[in-house]
Amino acid sequence: MKFTIEANELKKGLESVQVKGKGTTNNGFGNTNLGAYALLEVKDNNLSIWNGNQTFFVSLTIPLEGETVAGICCLDSANVLPYLKSFSNEITFAVGDFITITSGNSKKASIPLVVNHPQIEPLTRIKGMLSHVRYEVNPNRLWTFGKGQFETAFTITQAQLQNALKACELVKSGIYKLDKNETITLSTRQSITNKYEETLTPLFITNPNEGATVEFSSPVYAFFEKDQMLNIYMKDEFPLLIVANDRILLKAPHIGA
Protein backbone atom coordinates (compact mmCIF):
# COMPACT_ATOMS: atom_id res chain seq x y z
CA MET A 1 0.00 0.00 0.00
CA LYS A 2 1.44 3.35 -1.01
CA PHE A 3 0.19 6.83 -1.91
CA THR A 4 1.10 10.52 -1.85
CA ILE A 5 -1.11 13.13 -0.23
CA GLU A 6 -0.97 16.53 1.42
CA ALA A 7 -0.09 16.02 5.09
CA ASN A 8 -2.86 18.32 6.25
CA GLU A 9 -5.47 16.52 4.14
CA LEU A 10 -4.63 13.16 5.73
CA LYS A 11 -4.54 14.80 9.17
CA LYS A 12 -8.03 16.24 8.67
CA GLY A 13 -9.36 12.87 7.48
CA LEU A 14 -8.00 10.97 10.50
CA GLU A 15 -9.35 13.62 12.86
CA SER A 16 -12.77 13.61 11.17
CA VAL A 17 -13.39 9.88 11.62
CA GLN A 18 -12.90 10.25 15.38
CA VAL A 19 -16.13 12.37 15.43
CA LYS A 20 -15.23 14.29 18.57
CA GLY A 21 -17.92 16.29 20.36
CA LYS A 22 -20.46 16.28 23.16
CA GLY A 23 -22.71 13.30 23.81
CA THR A 24 -23.85 10.67 26.25
CA THR A 25 -21.18 8.89 28.29
CA ASN A 26 -21.17 6.50 31.25
CA ASN A 27 -20.90 9.59 33.45
CA GLY A 28 -23.69 11.56 31.78
CA PHE A 29 -23.34 14.29 29.16
CA GLY A 30 -19.73 14.98 28.19
CA ASN A 31 -16.96 14.60 25.63
CA THR A 32 -17.30 11.65 23.26
CA ASN A 33 -15.45 10.23 20.27
CA LEU A 34 -15.33 7.11 18.11
CA GLY A 35 -11.76 6.30 19.07
CA ALA A 36 -8.35 6.73 17.46
CA TYR A 37 -8.23 3.54 15.38
CA ALA A 38 -8.81 3.97 11.65
CA LEU A 39 -8.94 1.59 8.72
CA LEU A 40 -7.36 2.92 5.51
CA GLU A 41 -7.85 1.45 2.04
CA VAL A 42 -6.35 2.54 -1.28
CA LYS A 43 -8.31 1.40 -4.31
CA ASP A 44 -8.92 2.91 -7.78
CA ASN A 45 -6.84 6.01 -6.92
CA ASN A 46 -8.99 6.81 -3.88
CA LEU A 47 -8.15 6.67 -0.20
CA SER A 48 -11.02 5.53 2.02
CA ILE A 49 -10.84 6.03 5.78
CA TRP A 50 -13.34 4.22 8.02
CA ASN A 51 -14.07 4.06 11.70
CA GLY A 52 -16.96 2.82 13.81
CA ASN A 53 -18.48 0.18 16.03
CA GLN A 54 -21.72 -1.80 16.35
CA THR A 55 -23.92 1.33 16.43
CA PHE A 56 -21.97 4.12 14.69
CA PHE A 57 -20.17 4.03 11.32
CA VAL A 58 -18.33 6.73 9.37
CA SER A 59 -16.43 6.64 6.09
CA LEU A 60 -14.79 9.32 3.95
CA THR A 61 -13.04 9.23 0.57
CA ILE A 62 -10.10 11.33 -0.63
CA PRO A 63 -9.12 11.29 -4.35
CA LEU A 64 -5.41 10.61 -4.87
CA GLU A 65 -3.06 11.89 -7.55
CA GLY A 66 0.10 10.23 -8.76
CA GLU A 67 1.13 6.60 -8.54
CA THR A 68 -0.64 4.45 -5.95
CA VAL A 69 -0.31 0.89 -4.70
CA ALA A 70 -3.60 -0.63 -3.58
CA GLY A 71 -3.90 -2.09 -0.11
CA ILE A 72 -5.48 -1.83 3.31
CA CYS A 73 -4.10 -1.17 6.79
CA CYS A 74 -5.14 -0.22 10.29
CA LEU A 75 -3.45 2.47 12.34
CA ASP A 76 -3.70 4.27 15.64
CA SER A 77 -4.19 7.97 14.90
CA ALA A 78 -2.64 8.82 18.26
CA ASN A 79 0.68 7.58 16.83
CA VAL A 80 0.32 9.09 13.34
CA LEU A 81 -1.20 12.54 13.90
CA PRO A 82 1.78 14.05 15.78
CA TYR A 83 3.99 13.35 12.75
CA LEU A 84 1.43 14.71 10.27
CA LYS A 85 1.23 17.93 12.29
CA SER A 86 5.01 18.34 12.05
CA PHE A 87 5.15 17.64 8.29
CA SER A 88 4.09 20.15 5.66
CA ASN A 89 3.13 19.90 2.01
CA GLU A 90 3.10 16.52 0.26
CA ILE A 91 4.04 13.27 1.99
CA THR A 92 4.44 9.69 0.86
CA PHE A 93 2.62 7.11 2.97
CA ALA A 94 3.81 3.52 2.54
CA VAL A 95 2.90 0.30 4.35
CA GLY A 96 5.07 -2.79 4.66
CA ASP A 97 5.93 -4.42 7.96
CA PHE A 98 5.28 -0.97 9.44
CA ILE A 99 4.09 2.46 8.27
CA THR A 100 6.63 4.82 6.70
CA ILE A 101 5.84 8.51 6.19
CA THR A 102 8.37 10.57 4.25
CA SER A 103 8.47 14.26 3.36
CA GLY A 104 10.96 15.04 0.63
CA ASN A 105 14.47 13.79 1.39
CA SER A 106 14.71 15.28 4.85
CA LYS A 107 11.98 13.74 7.02
CA LYS A 108 11.08 10.09 7.57
CA ALA A 109 8.93 8.53 10.29
CA SER A 110 8.43 4.83 11.00
CA ILE A 111 5.24 3.92 12.88
CA PRO A 112 3.86 0.55 14.05
CA LEU A 113 0.85 -0.96 12.33
CA VAL A 114 -2.20 -2.14 14.23
CA VAL A 115 -2.94 -5.80 13.48
CA ASN A 116 -6.63 -5.05 12.95
CA HIS A 117 -9.32 -2.57 13.85
CA PRO A 118 -10.96 -3.68 17.13
CA GLN A 119 -14.36 -3.35 15.43
CA ILE A 120 -13.37 -4.94 12.12
CA GLU A 121 -16.38 -7.28 11.93
CA PRO A 122 -19.14 -4.63 12.14
CA LEU A 123 -17.05 -2.25 10.00
CA THR A 124 -16.69 -4.81 7.23
CA ARG A 125 -20.36 -5.78 7.40
CA ILE A 126 -21.70 -2.21 7.32
CA LYS A 127 -19.24 -1.13 4.62
CA GLY A 128 -20.67 -3.83 2.38
CA MET A 129 -24.24 -2.81 3.17
CA LEU A 130 -23.52 0.80 2.17
CA SER A 131 -21.34 0.16 -0.89
CA HIS A 132 -24.13 1.26 -3.26
CA VAL A 133 -24.95 4.55 -1.47
CA ARG A 134 -24.00 7.76 -3.29
CA TYR A 135 -24.48 11.49 -2.73
CA GLU A 136 -27.03 13.14 -5.01
CA VAL A 137 -27.42 16.89 -5.44
CA ASN A 138 -31.20 16.46 -5.45
CA PRO A 139 -31.80 13.00 -3.97
CA ASN A 140 -34.44 11.06 -5.85
CA ARG A 141 -33.58 7.54 -4.68
CA LEU A 142 -34.27 5.97 -1.32
CA TRP A 143 -31.45 3.56 -0.60
CA THR A 144 -31.84 0.03 0.67
CA PHE A 145 -30.08 -1.01 3.85
CA GLY A 146 -29.99 -4.69 4.70
CA LYS A 147 -33.46 -6.11 4.12
CA GLY A 148 -35.18 -2.72 4.46
CA GLN A 149 -35.32 0.58 2.63
CA PHE A 150 -35.33 4.19 3.78
CA GLU A 151 -38.74 5.77 3.28
CA THR A 152 -38.04 9.50 3.13
CA ALA A 153 -35.12 11.92 2.78
CA PHE A 154 -34.30 15.61 2.81
CA THR A 155 -31.32 17.89 2.15
CA ILE A 156 -29.99 20.58 4.48
CA THR A 157 -26.70 22.37 5.01
CA GLN A 158 -24.15 21.19 7.54
CA ALA A 159 -24.34 24.64 9.15
CA GLN A 160 -28.08 24.30 9.77
CA LEU A 161 -27.69 20.83 11.30
CA GLN A 162 -24.77 21.95 13.45
CA ASN A 163 -26.51 25.07 14.73
CA ALA A 164 -29.65 23.13 15.64
CA LEU A 165 -27.77 20.32 17.39
CA LYS A 166 -25.50 22.72 19.27
CA ALA A 167 -28.61 24.45 20.62
CA CYS A 168 -29.98 21.02 21.62
CA GLU A 169 -26.71 20.29 23.42
CA LEU A 170 -27.45 23.11 25.85
CA VAL A 171 -30.18 20.90 27.36
CA LYS A 172 -27.47 18.26 28.05
CA SER A 173 -29.65 15.21 27.53
CA GLY A 174 -27.48 13.81 24.73
CA ILE A 175 -30.55 12.26 23.06
CA TYR A 176 -32.05 14.00 20.02
CA LYS A 177 -35.31 13.41 18.17
CA LEU A 178 -35.50 14.08 14.43
CA ASP A 179 -39.14 14.17 13.38
CA LYS A 180 -40.28 14.53 9.77
CA ASN A 181 -43.98 15.00 9.25
CA GLU A 182 -45.70 18.18 8.04
CA THR A 183 -42.53 19.96 9.18
CA ILE A 184 -39.05 18.73 10.07
CA THR A 185 -38.06 19.32 13.68
CA LEU A 186 -35.03 18.52 15.81
CA SER A 187 -35.68 18.39 19.55
CA THR A 188 -34.35 17.22 22.90
CA ARG A 189 -35.56 17.27 26.50
CA GLN A 190 -34.45 16.63 30.06
CA SER A 191 -37.85 17.40 31.56
CA ILE A 192 -41.08 19.22 30.76
CA THR A 193 -39.40 22.50 31.71
CA ASN A 194 -35.95 21.83 30.22
CA LYS A 195 -36.24 21.16 26.48
CA TYR A 196 -35.48 22.62 23.06
CA GLU A 197 -37.03 22.28 19.60
CA GLU A 198 -36.06 23.77 16.25
CA THR A 199 -37.72 23.58 12.85
CA LEU A 200 -35.36 22.75 9.97
CA THR A 201 -35.80 24.19 6.49
CA PRO A 202 -34.78 21.64 3.83
CA LEU A 203 -33.66 22.47 0.31
CA PHE A 204 -35.10 19.25 -1.13
CA ILE A 205 -37.48 16.58 0.17
CA THR A 206 -37.81 13.06 -1.22
CA ASN A 207 -41.16 11.35 -0.72
CA PRO A 208 -42.55 14.35 1.21
CA ASN A 209 -45.81 12.66 2.21
CA GLU A 210 -44.00 9.96 4.19
CA GLY A 211 -43.32 10.69 7.85
CA ALA A 212 -40.56 9.25 10.02
CA THR A 213 -39.10 9.74 13.50
CA VAL A 214 -35.61 8.76 14.65
CA GLU A 215 -34.01 9.28 18.04
CA PHE A 216 -30.22 9.27 18.11
CA SER A 217 -27.24 10.29 20.21
CA SER A 218 -23.79 11.62 19.22
CA PRO A 219 -22.72 14.93 17.63
CA VAL A 220 -23.23 13.75 14.04
CA TYR A 221 -22.62 17.24 12.59
CA ALA A 222 -18.97 17.05 13.73
CA PHE A 223 -18.13 14.55 10.99
CA PHE A 224 -19.01 16.94 8.15
CA GLU A 225 -17.34 20.03 6.67
CA LYS A 226 -18.95 23.41 7.23
CA ASP A 227 -19.77 24.05 3.56
CA GLN A 228 -21.26 20.63 2.79
CA MET A 229 -24.78 19.75 1.74
CA LEU A 230 -26.22 16.76 3.60
CA ASN A 231 -28.73 14.21 2.37
CA ILE A 232 -30.49 12.76 5.43
CA TYR A 233 -32.38 9.46 5.01
CA MET A 234 -34.97 8.27 7.52
CA LYS A 235 -37.36 5.47 8.39
CA ASP A 236 -39.06 4.62 11.69
CA GLU A 237 -36.98 2.24 13.85
CA PHE A 238 -34.14 2.41 11.33
CA PRO A 239 -30.64 3.90 11.48
CA LEU A 240 -30.08 7.54 10.58
CA LEU A 241 -28.13 7.82 7.31
CA ILE A 242 -26.37 11.08 6.36
CA VAL A 243 -24.53 11.35 3.03
CA ALA A 244 -22.30 14.16 1.75
CA ASN A 245 -20.28 14.35 -1.44
CA ASP A 246 -17.23 12.62 0.08
CA ARG A 247 -18.47 10.90 3.23
CA ILE A 248 -21.15 8.70 4.81
CA LEU A 249 -22.40 8.45 8.40
CA LEU A 250 -24.72 5.77 9.78
CA LYS A 251 -26.01 6.02 13.34
CA ALA A 252 -28.19 3.36 14.95
CA PRO A 253 -31.40 4.65 16.55
CA HIS A 254 -31.35 5.31 20.28
CA ILE A 255 -33.38 2.82 22.28
CA GLY A 256 -34.75 4.35 25.46
CA ALA A 257 -34.53 2.67 28.83
GROMACS .gro file of C-alpha atoms in nm:
model
  257
    1MET     CA    1   0.000   0.000   0.000
    2LYS     CA    2   0.144   0.335  -0.101
    3PHE     CA    3   0.019   0.683  -0.191
    4THR     CA    4   0.110   1.052  -0.185
    5ILE     CA    5  -0.111   1.313  -0.023
    6GLU     CA    6  -0.097   1.653   0.142
    7ALA     CA    7  -0.009   1.602   0.509
    8ASN     CA    8  -0.286   1.832   0.625
    9GLU     CA    9  -0.547   1.652   0.414
   10LEU     CA   10  -0.463   1.316   0.573
   11LYS     CA   11  -0.454   1.480   0.917
   12LYS     CA   12  -0.803   1.624   0.867
   13GLY     CA   13  -0.936   1.287   0.748
   14LEU     CA   14  -0.800   1.097   1.050
   15GLU     CA   15  -0.935   1.362   1.286
   16SER     CA   16  -1.277   1.361   1.117
   17VAL     CA   17  -1.339   0.988   1.162
   18GLN     CA   18  -1.290   1.025   1.538
   19VAL     CA   19  -1.613   1.237   1.543
   20LYS     CA   20  -1.523   1.429   1.857
   21GLY     CA   21  -1.792   1.629   2.036
   22LYS     CA   22  -2.046   1.628   2.316
   23GLY     CA   23  -2.271   1.330   2.381
   24THR     CA   24  -2.385   1.067   2.625
   25THR     CA   25  -2.118   0.889   2.829
   26ASN     CA   26  -2.117   0.650   3.125
   27ASN     CA   27  -2.090   0.959   3.345
   28GLY     CA   28  -2.369   1.156   3.178
   29PHE     CA   29  -2.334   1.429   2.916
   30GLY     CA   30  -1.973   1.498   2.819
   31ASN     CA   31  -1.696   1.460   2.563
   32THR     CA   32  -1.730   1.165   2.326
   33ASN     CA   33  -1.545   1.023   2.027
   34LEU     CA   34  -1.533   0.711   1.811
   35GLY     CA   35  -1.176   0.630   1.907
   36ALA     CA   36  -0.835   0.673   1.746
   37TYR     CA   37  -0.823   0.354   1.538
   38ALA     CA   38  -0.881   0.397   1.165
   39LEU     CA   39  -0.894   0.159   0.872
   40LEU     CA   40  -0.736   0.292   0.551
   41GLU     CA   41  -0.785   0.145   0.204
   42VAL     CA   42  -0.635   0.254  -0.128
   43LYS     CA   43  -0.831   0.140  -0.431
   44ASP     CA   44  -0.892   0.291  -0.778
   45ASN     CA   45  -0.684   0.601  -0.692
   46ASN     CA   46  -0.899   0.681  -0.388
   47LEU     CA   47  -0.815   0.667  -0.020
   48SER     CA   48  -1.102   0.553   0.202
   49ILE     CA   49  -1.084   0.603   0.578
   50TRP     CA   50  -1.334   0.422   0.802
   51ASN     CA   51  -1.407   0.406   1.170
   52GLY     CA   52  -1.696   0.282   1.381
   53ASN     CA   53  -1.848   0.018   1.603
   54GLN     CA   54  -2.172  -0.180   1.635
   55THR     CA   55  -2.392   0.133   1.643
   56PHE     CA   56  -2.197   0.412   1.469
   57PHE     CA   57  -2.017   0.403   1.132
   58VAL     CA   58  -1.833   0.673   0.937
   59SER     CA   59  -1.643   0.664   0.609
   60LEU     CA   60  -1.479   0.932   0.395
   61THR     CA   61  -1.304   0.923   0.057
   62ILE     CA   62  -1.010   1.133  -0.063
   63PRO     CA   63  -0.912   1.129  -0.435
   64LEU     CA   64  -0.541   1.061  -0.487
   65GLU     CA   65  -0.306   1.189  -0.755
   66GLY     CA   66   0.010   1.023  -0.876
   67GLU     CA   67   0.113   0.660  -0.854
   68THR     CA   68  -0.064   0.445  -0.595
   69VAL     CA   69  -0.031   0.089  -0.470
   70ALA     CA   70  -0.360  -0.063  -0.358
   71GLY     CA   71  -0.390  -0.209  -0.011
   72ILE     CA   72  -0.548  -0.183   0.331
   73CYS     CA   73  -0.410  -0.117   0.679
   74CYS     CA   74  -0.514  -0.022   1.029
   75LEU     CA   75  -0.345   0.247   1.234
   76ASP     CA   76  -0.370   0.427   1.564
   77SER     CA   77  -0.419   0.797   1.490
   78ALA     CA   78  -0.264   0.882   1.826
   79ASN     CA   79   0.068   0.758   1.683
   80VAL     CA   80   0.032   0.909   1.334
   81LEU     CA   81  -0.120   1.254   1.390
   82PRO     CA   82   0.178   1.405   1.578
   83TYR     CA   83   0.399   1.335   1.275
   84LEU     CA   84   0.143   1.471   1.027
   85LYS     CA   85   0.123   1.793   1.229
   86SER     CA   86   0.501   1.834   1.205
   87PHE     CA   87   0.515   1.764   0.829
   88SER     CA   88   0.409   2.015   0.566
   89ASN     CA   89   0.313   1.990   0.201
   90GLU     CA   90   0.310   1.652   0.026
   91ILE     CA   91   0.404   1.327   0.199
   92THR     CA   92   0.444   0.969   0.086
   93PHE     CA   93   0.262   0.711   0.297
   94ALA     CA   94   0.381   0.352   0.254
   95VAL     CA   95   0.290   0.030   0.435
   96GLY     CA   96   0.507  -0.279   0.466
   97ASP     CA   97   0.593  -0.442   0.796
   98PHE     CA   98   0.528  -0.097   0.944
   99ILE     CA   99   0.409   0.246   0.827
  100THR     CA  100   0.663   0.482   0.670
  101ILE     CA  101   0.584   0.851   0.619
  102THR     CA  102   0.837   1.057   0.425
  103SER     CA  103   0.847   1.426   0.336
  104GLY     CA  104   1.096   1.504   0.063
  105ASN     CA  105   1.447   1.379   0.139
  106SER     CA  106   1.471   1.528   0.485
  107LYS     CA  107   1.198   1.374   0.702
  108LYS     CA  108   1.108   1.009   0.757
  109ALA     CA  109   0.893   0.853   1.029
  110SER     CA  110   0.843   0.483   1.100
  111ILE     CA  111   0.524   0.392   1.288
  112PRO     CA  112   0.386   0.055   1.405
  113LEU     CA  113   0.085  -0.096   1.233
  114VAL     CA  114  -0.220  -0.214   1.423
  115VAL     CA  115  -0.294  -0.580   1.348
  116ASN     CA  116  -0.663  -0.505   1.295
  117HIS     CA  117  -0.932  -0.257   1.385
  118PRO     CA  118  -1.096  -0.368   1.713
  119GLN     CA  119  -1.436  -0.335   1.543
  120ILE     CA  120  -1.337  -0.494   1.212
  121GLU     CA  121  -1.638  -0.728   1.193
  122PRO     CA  122  -1.914  -0.463   1.214
  123LEU     CA  123  -1.705  -0.225   1.000
  124THR     CA  124  -1.669  -0.481   0.723
  125ARG     CA  125  -2.036  -0.578   0.740
  126ILE     CA  126  -2.170  -0.221   0.732
  127LYS     CA  127  -1.924  -0.113   0.462
  128GLY     CA  128  -2.067  -0.383   0.238
  129MET     CA  129  -2.424  -0.281   0.317
  130LEU     CA  130  -2.352   0.080   0.217
  131SER     CA  131  -2.134   0.016  -0.089
  132HIS     CA  132  -2.413   0.126  -0.326
  133VAL     CA  133  -2.495   0.455  -0.147
  134ARG     CA  134  -2.400   0.776  -0.329
  135TYR     CA  135  -2.448   1.149  -0.273
  136GLU     CA  136  -2.703   1.314  -0.501
  137VAL     CA  137  -2.742   1.689  -0.544
  138ASN     CA  138  -3.120   1.646  -0.545
  139PRO     CA  139  -3.180   1.300  -0.397
  140ASN     CA  140  -3.444   1.106  -0.585
  141ARG     CA  141  -3.358   0.754  -0.468
  142LEU     CA  142  -3.427   0.597  -0.132
  143TRP     CA  143  -3.145   0.356  -0.060
  144THR     CA  144  -3.184   0.003   0.067
  145PHE     CA  145  -3.008  -0.101   0.385
  146GLY     CA  146  -2.999  -0.469   0.470
  147LYS     CA  147  -3.346  -0.611   0.412
  148GLY     CA  148  -3.518  -0.272   0.446
  149GLN     CA  149  -3.532   0.058   0.263
  150PHE     CA  150  -3.533   0.419   0.378
  151GLU     CA  151  -3.874   0.577   0.328
  152THR     CA  152  -3.804   0.950   0.313
  153ALA     CA  153  -3.512   1.192   0.278
  154PHE     CA  154  -3.430   1.561   0.281
  155THR     CA  155  -3.132   1.789   0.215
  156ILE     CA  156  -2.999   2.058   0.448
  157THR     CA  157  -2.670   2.237   0.501
  158GLN     CA  158  -2.415   2.119   0.754
  159ALA     CA  159  -2.434   2.464   0.915
  160GLN     CA  160  -2.808   2.430   0.977
  161LEU     CA  161  -2.769   2.083   1.130
  162GLN     CA  162  -2.477   2.195   1.345
  163ASN     CA  163  -2.651   2.507   1.473
  164ALA     CA  164  -2.965   2.313   1.564
  165LEU     CA  165  -2.777   2.032   1.739
  166LYS     CA  166  -2.550   2.272   1.927
  167ALA     CA  167  -2.861   2.445   2.062
  168CYS     CA  168  -2.998   2.102   2.162
  169GLU     CA  169  -2.671   2.029   2.342
  170LEU     CA  170  -2.745   2.311   2.585
  171VAL     CA  171  -3.018   2.090   2.736
  172LYS     CA  172  -2.747   1.826   2.805
  173SER     CA  173  -2.965   1.521   2.753
  174GLY     CA  174  -2.748   1.381   2.473
  175ILE     CA  175  -3.055   1.226   2.306
  176TYR     CA  176  -3.205   1.400   2.002
  177LYS     CA  177  -3.531   1.341   1.817
  178LEU     CA  178  -3.550   1.408   1.443
  179ASP     CA  179  -3.914   1.417   1.338
  180LYS     CA  180  -4.028   1.453   0.977
  181ASN     CA  181  -4.398   1.500   0.925
  182GLU     CA  182  -4.570   1.818   0.804
  183THR     CA  183  -4.253   1.996   0.918
  184ILE     CA  184  -3.905   1.873   1.007
  185THR     CA  185  -3.806   1.932   1.368
  186LEU     CA  186  -3.503   1.852   1.581
  187SER     CA  187  -3.568   1.839   1.955
  188THR     CA  188  -3.435   1.722   2.290
  189ARG     CA  189  -3.556   1.727   2.650
  190GLN     CA  190  -3.445   1.663   3.006
  191SER     CA  191  -3.785   1.740   3.156
  192ILE     CA  192  -4.108   1.922   3.076
  193THR     CA  193  -3.940   2.250   3.171
  194ASN     CA  194  -3.595   2.183   3.022
  195LYS     CA  195  -3.624   2.116   2.648
  196TYR     CA  196  -3.548   2.262   2.306
  197GLU     CA  197  -3.703   2.228   1.960
  198GLU     CA  198  -3.606   2.377   1.625
  199THR     CA  199  -3.772   2.358   1.285
  200LEU     CA  200  -3.536   2.275   0.997
  201THR     CA  201  -3.580   2.419   0.649
  202PRO     CA  202  -3.478   2.164   0.383
  203LEU     CA  203  -3.366   2.247   0.031
  204PHE     CA  204  -3.510   1.925  -0.113
  205ILE     CA  205  -3.748   1.658   0.017
  206THR     CA  206  -3.781   1.306  -0.122
  207ASN     CA  207  -4.116   1.135  -0.072
  208PRO     CA  208  -4.255   1.435   0.121
  209ASN     CA  209  -4.581   1.266   0.221
  210GLU     CA  210  -4.400   0.996   0.419
  211GLY     CA  211  -4.332   1.069   0.785
  212ALA     CA  212  -4.056   0.925   1.002
  213THR     CA  213  -3.910   0.974   1.350
  214VAL     CA  214  -3.561   0.876   1.465
  215GLU     CA  215  -3.401   0.928   1.804
  216PHE     CA  216  -3.022   0.927   1.811
  217SER     CA  217  -2.724   1.029   2.021
  218SER     CA  218  -2.379   1.162   1.922
  219PRO     CA  219  -2.272   1.493   1.763
  220VAL     CA  220  -2.323   1.375   1.404
  221TYR     CA  221  -2.262   1.724   1.259
  222ALA     CA  222  -1.897   1.705   1.373
  223PHE     CA  223  -1.813   1.455   1.099
  224PHE     CA  224  -1.901   1.694   0.815
  225GLU     CA  225  -1.734   2.003   0.667
  226LYS     CA  226  -1.895   2.341   0.723
  227ASP     CA  227  -1.977   2.405   0.356
  228GLN     CA  228  -2.126   2.063   0.279
  229MET     CA  229  -2.478   1.975   0.174
  230LEU     CA  230  -2.622   1.676   0.360
  231ASN     CA  231  -2.873   1.421   0.237
  232ILE     CA  232  -3.049   1.276   0.543
  233TYR     CA  233  -3.238   0.946   0.501
  234MET     CA  234  -3.497   0.827   0.752
  235LYS     CA  235  -3.736   0.547   0.839
  236ASP     CA  236  -3.906   0.462   1.169
  237GLU     CA  237  -3.698   0.224   1.385
  238PHE     CA  238  -3.414   0.241   1.133
  239PRO     CA  239  -3.064   0.390   1.148
  240LEU     CA  240  -3.008   0.754   1.058
  241LEU     CA  241  -2.813   0.782   0.731
  242ILE     CA  242  -2.637   1.108   0.636
  243VAL     CA  243  -2.453   1.135   0.303
  244ALA     CA  244  -2.230   1.416   0.175
  245ASN     CA  245  -2.028   1.435  -0.144
  246ASP     CA  246  -1.723   1.262   0.008
  247ARG     CA  247  -1.847   1.090   0.323
  248ILE     CA  248  -2.115   0.870   0.481
  249LEU     CA  249  -2.240   0.845   0.840
  250LEU     CA  250  -2.472   0.577   0.978
  251LYS     CA  251  -2.601   0.602   1.334
  252ALA     CA  252  -2.819   0.336   1.495
  253PRO     CA  253  -3.140   0.465   1.655
  254HIS     CA  254  -3.135   0.531   2.028
  255ILE     CA  255  -3.338   0.282   2.228
  256GLY     CA  256  -3.475   0.435   2.546
  257ALA     CA  257  -3.453   0.267   2.883
   0.00000   0.00000   0.00000
